[in-house]
């Protein structure tokens, strides 16, 4: 009974995280249309979230000594890595292609779990991942912008690998008395991510006056500050916290598939709030992604485990306990090209 309740709670948190991450695009697009650069929107998102988490950084300041590599890994991979590689890929290949490659992450998570951690992968999780990726191809209408660029493909794959790091780091190391608090790790991860993105985005070149005015959302005037508040508080802080907890309750492979719903949620919200209509393939693709997520979450939750065979996440000793997440992931906004460029991965 407790296992079932924990799984249901994990699924609810994963859905909440997908909604929070997926909702970033509909708030970001009006800001971009108003004159903000997409990278500046991302910087505001991460830096603002880091400021909100400052009290938690002070409370968990011992992590700087206990888990410095973990904090650096989470900030570089789960926050800054997905963002930087995704935007770099967008400059070389179509948005839909980049987004689809990034969301190969659930399949890559299965490979990590099976061949690196040497843990069994359920058929439900594998089938769910396949369906989710196939449905996502329809949601982003990848055929509308087919193109090949070796460097762009490689950069998009790097974004996918960073997203894998997000799920893996969110799951590992939560057992034992020395387990770091996930909120502290998220807080410092956002701070490190903000510092890295400051170098990339160069916020001193931002058109700051946009933040004092209004942006247009499907013809209606909305204060830009309100949109930034949503992106920072809901699409980043709430998204990462609920995401990290859900990964621990569901396992990385299952949570990764459920995260594919971010693109579907983003597309649906763009339809309702921005007036961007869905095509028949997008509706069918959304249904397929949903089916894949439902099949994957039917997997039996894994039992708590100790140290993982093969070591921790990509190049990072330590872990995030999951009692996300930048994105991530990050950054899935299907059905709207500009908002795709502003979301997490």
Coordinates of C-alpha atoms in Angstrom, one line a residue:
X1 CA 0.0 0.0 0.0
X2 CA 2.8 2.4 0.9
X3 CA 4.6 1.7 -2.3
X4 CA 1.5 2.4 -4.3
X5 CA 0.8 5.6 -2.5
X6 CA 4.4 6.7 -3.0
X7 CA 4.2 5.9 -6.7
X8 CA 0.9 7.9 -7.1
X9 CA 2.5 10.8 -5.3
X10 CA 5.5 10.6 -7.5
X11 CA 3.4 10.6 -10.6
X12 CA 1.5 13.6 -9.4
X13 CA 4.7 15.4 -8.7
X14 CA 6.1 14.5 -12.1
X15 CA 2.9 15.8 -13.8
X16 CA 3.2 19.0 -11.8
X17 CA 6.8 19.4 -12.8
X18 CA 5.9 18.8 -16.5
X19 CA 3.2 21.4 -16.3
X20 CA 5.5 23.9 -14.6
X21 CA 8.3 23.3 -17.1
X22 CA 5.9 23.2 -20.0
X23 CA 4.3 26.5 -19.0
X24 CA 7.5 28.4 -19.4
X25 CA 7.2 28.9 -23.1
X26 CA 3.8 30.6 -23.1
X27 CA 5.2 33.2 -20.7
X28 CA 8.5 33.5 -22.5
X29 CA 7.2 34.1 -26.0
X30 CA 5.4 37.4 -25.2
X31 CA 8.6 38.6 -23.6
X32 CA 10.6 37.6 -26.7
X33 CA 8.1 39.3 -28.9
X34 CA 8.4 42.4 -26.7
X35 CA 12.1 42.6 -27.5
X36 CA 14.0 40.4 -25.0
X37 CA 16.6 38.0 -26.4
X38 CA 15.7 34.3 -25.7
X39 CA 19.0 33.8 -23.8
X40 CA 18.2 36.8 -21.7
X41 CA 14.9 35.3 -20.7
X42 CA 16.7 32.1 -19.7
X43 CA 19.2 34.1 -17.7
X44 CA 16.4 36.0 -15.9
X45 CA 14.7 32.7 -15.2
X46 CA 17.8 31.0 -13.6
X47 CA 19.2 34.0 -11.9
X48 CA 15.9 34.9 -10.4
X49 CA 15.3 31.4 -9.1
X50 CA 18.8 31.4 -7.6
X51 CA 18.0 34.6 -5.7
X52 CA 14.8 33.1 -4.4
X53 CA 16.7 30.1 -3.1
X54 CA 19.4 32.2 -1.3
X55 CA 17.9 31.4 2.2
X56 CA 18.3 27.7 1.4
X57 CA 21.8 28.2 0.2
X58 CA 22.7 29.7 3.6
X59 CA 20.9 27.0 5.5
X60 CA 22.7 24.2 3.6
X61 CA 26.1 26.0 3.2
X62 CA 27.8 22.9 4.6
X63 CA 27.2 21.4 1.2
X64 CA 29.9 23.6 -0.3
X65 CA 32.4 21.5 1.8
X66 CA 30.7 18.2 1.8
X67 CA 29.5 17.9 -1.8
X68 CA 31.3 20.5 -4.0
X69 CA 31.5 18.2 -7.0
X70 CA 27.9 17.3 -6.8
X71 CA 26.8 21.0 -6.7
X72 CA 29.1 21.8 -9.7
X73 CA 27.7 18.8 -11.6
X74 CA 24.1 19.6 -11.0
X75 CA 24.6 23.3 -11.9
X76 CA 26.7 22.5 -15.0
X77 CA 24.6 19.6 -16.3
X78 CA 21.0 20.0 -15.1
X79 CA 20.8 23.8 -15.3
X80 CA 23.4 25.4 -17.6
X81 CA 24.3 22.5 -19.8
X82 CA 20.9 21.7 -21.2
X83 CA 20.3 25.4 -21.9
X84 CA 23.6 26.2 -23.5
X85 CA 23.8 23.1 -25.7
X86 CA 20.1 23.5 -26.8
X87 CA 20.5 27.1 -27.9
X88 CA 23.8 26.3 -29.6
X89 CA 22.0 23.5 -31.5
X90 CA 19.2 25.8 -32.5
X91 CA 21.6 28.0 -34.4
X92 CA 22.6 25.1 -36.7
X93 CA 19.5 22.8 -37.1
X94 CA 15.7 23.3 -37.1
X95 CA 14.0 23.8 -33.7
X96 CA 11.8 20.7 -34.0
X97 CA 14.8 18.5 -34.8
X98 CA 16.8 19.9 -31.9
X99 CA 13.9 19.4 -29.5
X100 CA 13.3 15.8 -30.6
X101 CA 17.0 14.9 -30.2
X102 CA 17.0 16.5 -26.8
X103 CA 14.1 14.4 -25.8
X104 CA 15.9 11.2 -26.6
X105 CA 16.9 11.6 -23.0
X106 CA 14.3 9.1 -21.7
X107 CA 15.8 6.4 -24.0
X108 CA 19.3 7.3 -23.0
X109 CA 18.3 7.1 -19.3
X110 CA 17.2 3.5 -20.0
X111 CA 20.6 2.7 -21.5
X112 CA 22.3 4.3 -18.5
X113 CA 20.3 2.3 -16.0
X114 CA 20.7 -1.0 -17.9
X115 CA 24.3 -0.9 -19.0
X116 CA 26.1 1.5 -16.6
X117 CA 24.1 1.0 -13.4
X118 CA 23.5 -2.7 -14.4
X119 CA 19.9 -2.6 -13.1
X120 CA 16.9 -4.2 -14.9
X121 CA 14.7 -2.0 -17.1
X122 CA 11.0 -3.0 -17.3
X123 CA 9.3 -3.6 -20.6
X124 CA 6.7 -1.0 -19.7
X125 CA 9.4 1.7 -19.3
X126 CA 11.1 0.8 -22.6
X127 CA 7.8 0.7 -24.5
X128 CA 6.7 3.9 -22.9
X129 CA 10.0 5.6 -24.0
X130 CA 9.6 4.5 -27.6
X131 CA 6.0 5.7 -27.8
X132 CA 6.9 9.0 -26.1
X133 CA 9.7 9.8 -28.5
X134 CA 7.5 8.8 -31.5
X135 CA 4.6 10.9 -30.3
X136 CA 6.9 13.8 -29.6
X137 CA 8.1 13.7 -33.3
X138 CA 4.5 14.3 -34.2
X139 CA 4.0 17.0 -31.6
X140 CA 6.9 19.1 -32.9
X141 CA 6.1 18.2 -36.5
X142 CA 9.7 17.3 -37.1
X143 CA 9.1 16.7 -40.8
X144 CA 8.3 20.4 -41.2
X145 CA 12.0 21.3 -40.7
X146 CA 14.1 18.3 -41.6
X147 CA 17.7 19.2 -42.0
X148 CA 21.1 17.8 -41.1
X149 CA 24.1 19.5 -39.6
X150 CA 26.7 17.3 -38.0
X151 CA 27.7 20.0 -35.4
X152 CA 24.1 20.8 -34.7
X153 CA 23.1 17.2 -34.2
X154 CA 26.1 16.7 -31.8
X155 CA 25.2 19.8 -29.8
X156 CA 21.6 18.6 -29.5
X157 CA 22.9 15.2 -28.3
X158 CA 25.0 17.0 -25.7
X159 CA 21.8 18.7 -24.5
X160 CA 20.1 15.2 -24.2
X161 CA 23.1 13.9 -22.3
X162 CA 22.9 16.8 -19.9
X163 CA 19.2 16.0 -19.4
X164 CA 20.2 12.4 -18.6
X165 CA 22.5 13.8 -16.0
X166 CA 19.6 15.7 -14.5
X167 CA 17.5 12.5 -14.0
X168 CA 20.5 10.4 -12.9
X169 CA 21.8 12.9 -10.4
X170 CA 18.3 13.5 -9.0
X171 CA 18.1 9.8 -8.2
X172 CA 21.4 8.8 -6.8
X173 CA 22.9 9.1 -3.4
X174 CA 19.7 9.7 -1.4
X175 CA 20.3 6.8 0.9
X176 CA 22.4 7.0 4.1
X177 CA 23.0 9.5 6.8
X178 CA 25.3 11.6 4.7
X179 CA 22.7 12.2 2.0
X180 CA 22.5 15.9 1.1
X181 CA 19.2 17.8 1.2
X182 CA 17.8 18.0 -2.3
X183 CA 16.6 21.6 -1.8
X184 CA 20.2 22.7 -1.0
X185 CA 21.6 20.9 -4.1
X186 CA 18.9 22.6 -6.3
X187 CA 19.7 26.0 -4.8
X188 CA 23.4 25.8 -5.4
X189 CA 22.8 24.2 -8.8
X190 CA 20.8 27.2 -9.8
X191 CA 23.4 29.6 -8.5
X192 CA 26.2 27.8 -10.5
X193 CA 24.0 27.6 -13.5
X194 CA 23.3 31.3 -13.3
X195 CA 27.0 32.2 -13.1
X196 CA 27.7 30.1 -16.2
X197 CA 24.8 31.5 -18.1
X198 CA 25.9 35.0 -17.2
X199 CA 29.0 34.5 -19.3
X200 CA 27.0 33.1 -22.2
X201 CA 24.0 35.4 -22.2
X202 CA 25.8 38.7 -21.2
X203 CA 22.8 40.2 -19.4
X204 CA 24.4 43.7 -19.4
X205 CA 23.3 43.9 -23.1
X206 CA 19.7 43.2 -22.2
X207 CA 16.9 45.7 -23.0
X208 CA 15.9 46.2 -19.4
X209 CA 13.1 48.6 -20.2
X210 CA 11.0 45.8 -21.5
X211 CA 10.6 44.5 -18.0
X212 CA 8.9 47.7 -16.9
X213 CA 6.3 47.6 -19.6
X214 CA 3.6 45.2 -20.9
X215 CA 3.8 42.2 -23.2
X216 CA 1.0 41.0 -25.5
X217 CA -0.5 37.5 -24.9
X218 CA -2.9 36.7 -27.7
X219 CA -3.8 40.4 -28.0
X220 CA -4.1 41.0 -24.3
X221 CA -1.7 43.2 -22.4
X222 CA 0.1 41.4 -19.6
X223 CA 2.7 43.0 -17.3
X224 CA 6.2 41.8 -18.2
X225 CA 7.1 41.5 -14.5
X226 CA 4.2 39.1 -14.0
X227 CA 5.4 36.9 -16.8
X228 CA 8.9 36.9 -15.4
X229 CA 7.5 36.0 -11.9
X230 CA 5.7 33.0 -13.4
X231 CA 8.9 31.9 -15.2
X232 CA 11.0 32.2 -12.1
X233 CA 8.7 30.9 -9.4
X234 CA 6.6 28.3 -11.2
X235 CA 8.6 27.3 -14.3
X236 CA 11.9 27.1 -12.5
X237 CA 11.7 26.8 -8.7
X238 CA 8.6 24.7 -8.4
X239 CA 9.5 22.8 -11.6
X240 CA 12.9 21.7 -10.3
X241 CA 11.7 20.9 -6.8
X242 CA 8.8 18.8 -7.8
X243 CA 10.9 17.2 -10.5
X244 CA 13.7 16.0 -8.2
X245 CA 11.2 14.6 -5.7
X246 CA 9.3 12.7 -8.5
X247 CA 12.5 11.2 -9.9
X248 CA 13.2 9.6 -6.5
X249 CA 9.7 8.3 -6.1
X250 CA 9.3 7.0 -9.7
X251 CA 12.9 6.2 -10.8
X252 CA 14.8 8.1 -13.5
X253 CA 13.6 5.9 -16.4
X254 CA 9.9 6.4 -15.6
X255 CA 10.2 10.1 -14.7
X256 CA 12.1 10.7 -17.9
X257 CA 9.2 9.4 -20.0
X258 CA 6.6 11.4 -18.0
X259 CA 8.8 14.5 -18.6
X260 CA 8.0 14.1 -22.3
X261 CA 4.6 15.5 -21.5
X262 CA 6.2 18.9 -21.1
X263 CA 6.1 19.3 -24.9
X264 CA 2.5 18.3 -25.0
X265 CA 1.5 20.6 -22.2
X266 CA 3.5 23.4 -23.8
X267 CA 1.7 22.9 -27.0
X268 CA -1.8 22.8 -25.4
X269 CA -1.1 25.9 -23.3
X270 CA 0.1 27.7 -26.4
X271 CA -3.2 26.8 -28.1
X272 CA -5.3 28.1 -25.2
X273 CA -3.3 31.1 -24.1
X274 CA -1.5 32.2 -27.3
X275 CA -4.1 31.2 -29.9
X276 CA -1.8 28.8 -31.7
X277 CA -3.9 26.1 -33.2
X278 CA -2.9 22.4 -33.1
X279 CA -2.7 20.3 -36.3
X280 CA -4.2 16.8 -36.5
X281 CA -0.7 15.2 -36.2
X282 CA 0.1 17.2 -33.1
X283 CA -3.1 16.1 -31.4
X284 CA -2.4 12.4 -32.4
X285 CA 1.2 12.8 -31.2
X286 CA 0.1 14.2 -27.9
X287 CA -2.2 11.2 -27.4
X288 CA 0.7 8.9 -28.2
X289 CA 3.1 10.7 -25.7
X290 CA 0.4 10.4 -23.0
X291 CA -0.1 6.7 -23.7
X292 CA 3.7 6.2 -23.5
X293 CA 3.8 8.0 -20.1
X294 CA 0.9 6.0 -18.8
X295 CA 2.5 2.7 -19.8
X296 CA 5.9 3.7 -18.4
X297 CA 4.4 4.8 -15.0
X298 CA 2.8 1.3 -14.7
X299 CA 6.3 0.0 -14.0
X300 CA 7.0 -1.4 -10.6
X301 CA 8.8 1.2 -8.5
X302 CA 12.4 0.2 -7.8
X303 CA 13.5 -0.7 -4.3
X304 CA 15.8 1.7 -2.6
X305 CA 19.4 1.0 -3.4
X306 CA 22.8 1.9 -2.2
X307 CA 25.8 2.9 -4.3
X308 CA 25.2 2.3 -7.9
X309 CA 27.5 0.0 -9.9
X310 CA 29.5 1.9 -12.4
X311 CA 29.7 5.1 -10.4
X312 CA 27.6 8.3 -10.3
X313 CA 26.3 10.5 -13.0
X314 CA 28.4 11.7 -16.0
X315 CA 31.6 12.8 -14.5
X316 CA 30.1 13.8 -11.2
X317 CA 30.7 12.0 -7.9
X318 CA 27.8 12.3 -5.5
X319 CA 24.1 12.9 -6.1
X320 CA 20.9 14.6 -5.4
X321 CA 18.5 12.9 -3.0
X322 CA 15.0 13.0 -4.3
X323 CA 13.0 13.2 -1.4
X324 CA 14.5 18.0 -11.5
X325 CA 14.2 20.1 -12.3
X326 CA 16.6 23.4 -15.3
X327 CA 15.3 22.1 -18.3
X328 CA 15.8 20.6 -18.1
X329 CA 15.2 19.8 -18.5
X330 CA 14.3 21.9 -19.5
X331 CA 13.1 23.4 -22.4
X332 CA 10.4 21.8 -24.3
X333 CA 8.0 24.0 -26.0
X334 CA 6.5 22.3 -29.0
X335 CA 4.1 23.9 -31.4
X336 CA 5.6 27.4 -31.0
X337 CA 9.0 28.2 -32.5
X338 CA 10.0 31.2 -30.4
X339 CA 8.7 29.8 -27.2
X340 CA 10.7 26.6 -27.9
X341 CA 13.8 28.7 -27.9
X342 CA 13.0 30.1 -24.5
X343 CA 12.1 27.1 -22.5
X344 CA 14.3 24.5 -20.8
X345 CA 15.1 22.1 -22.3

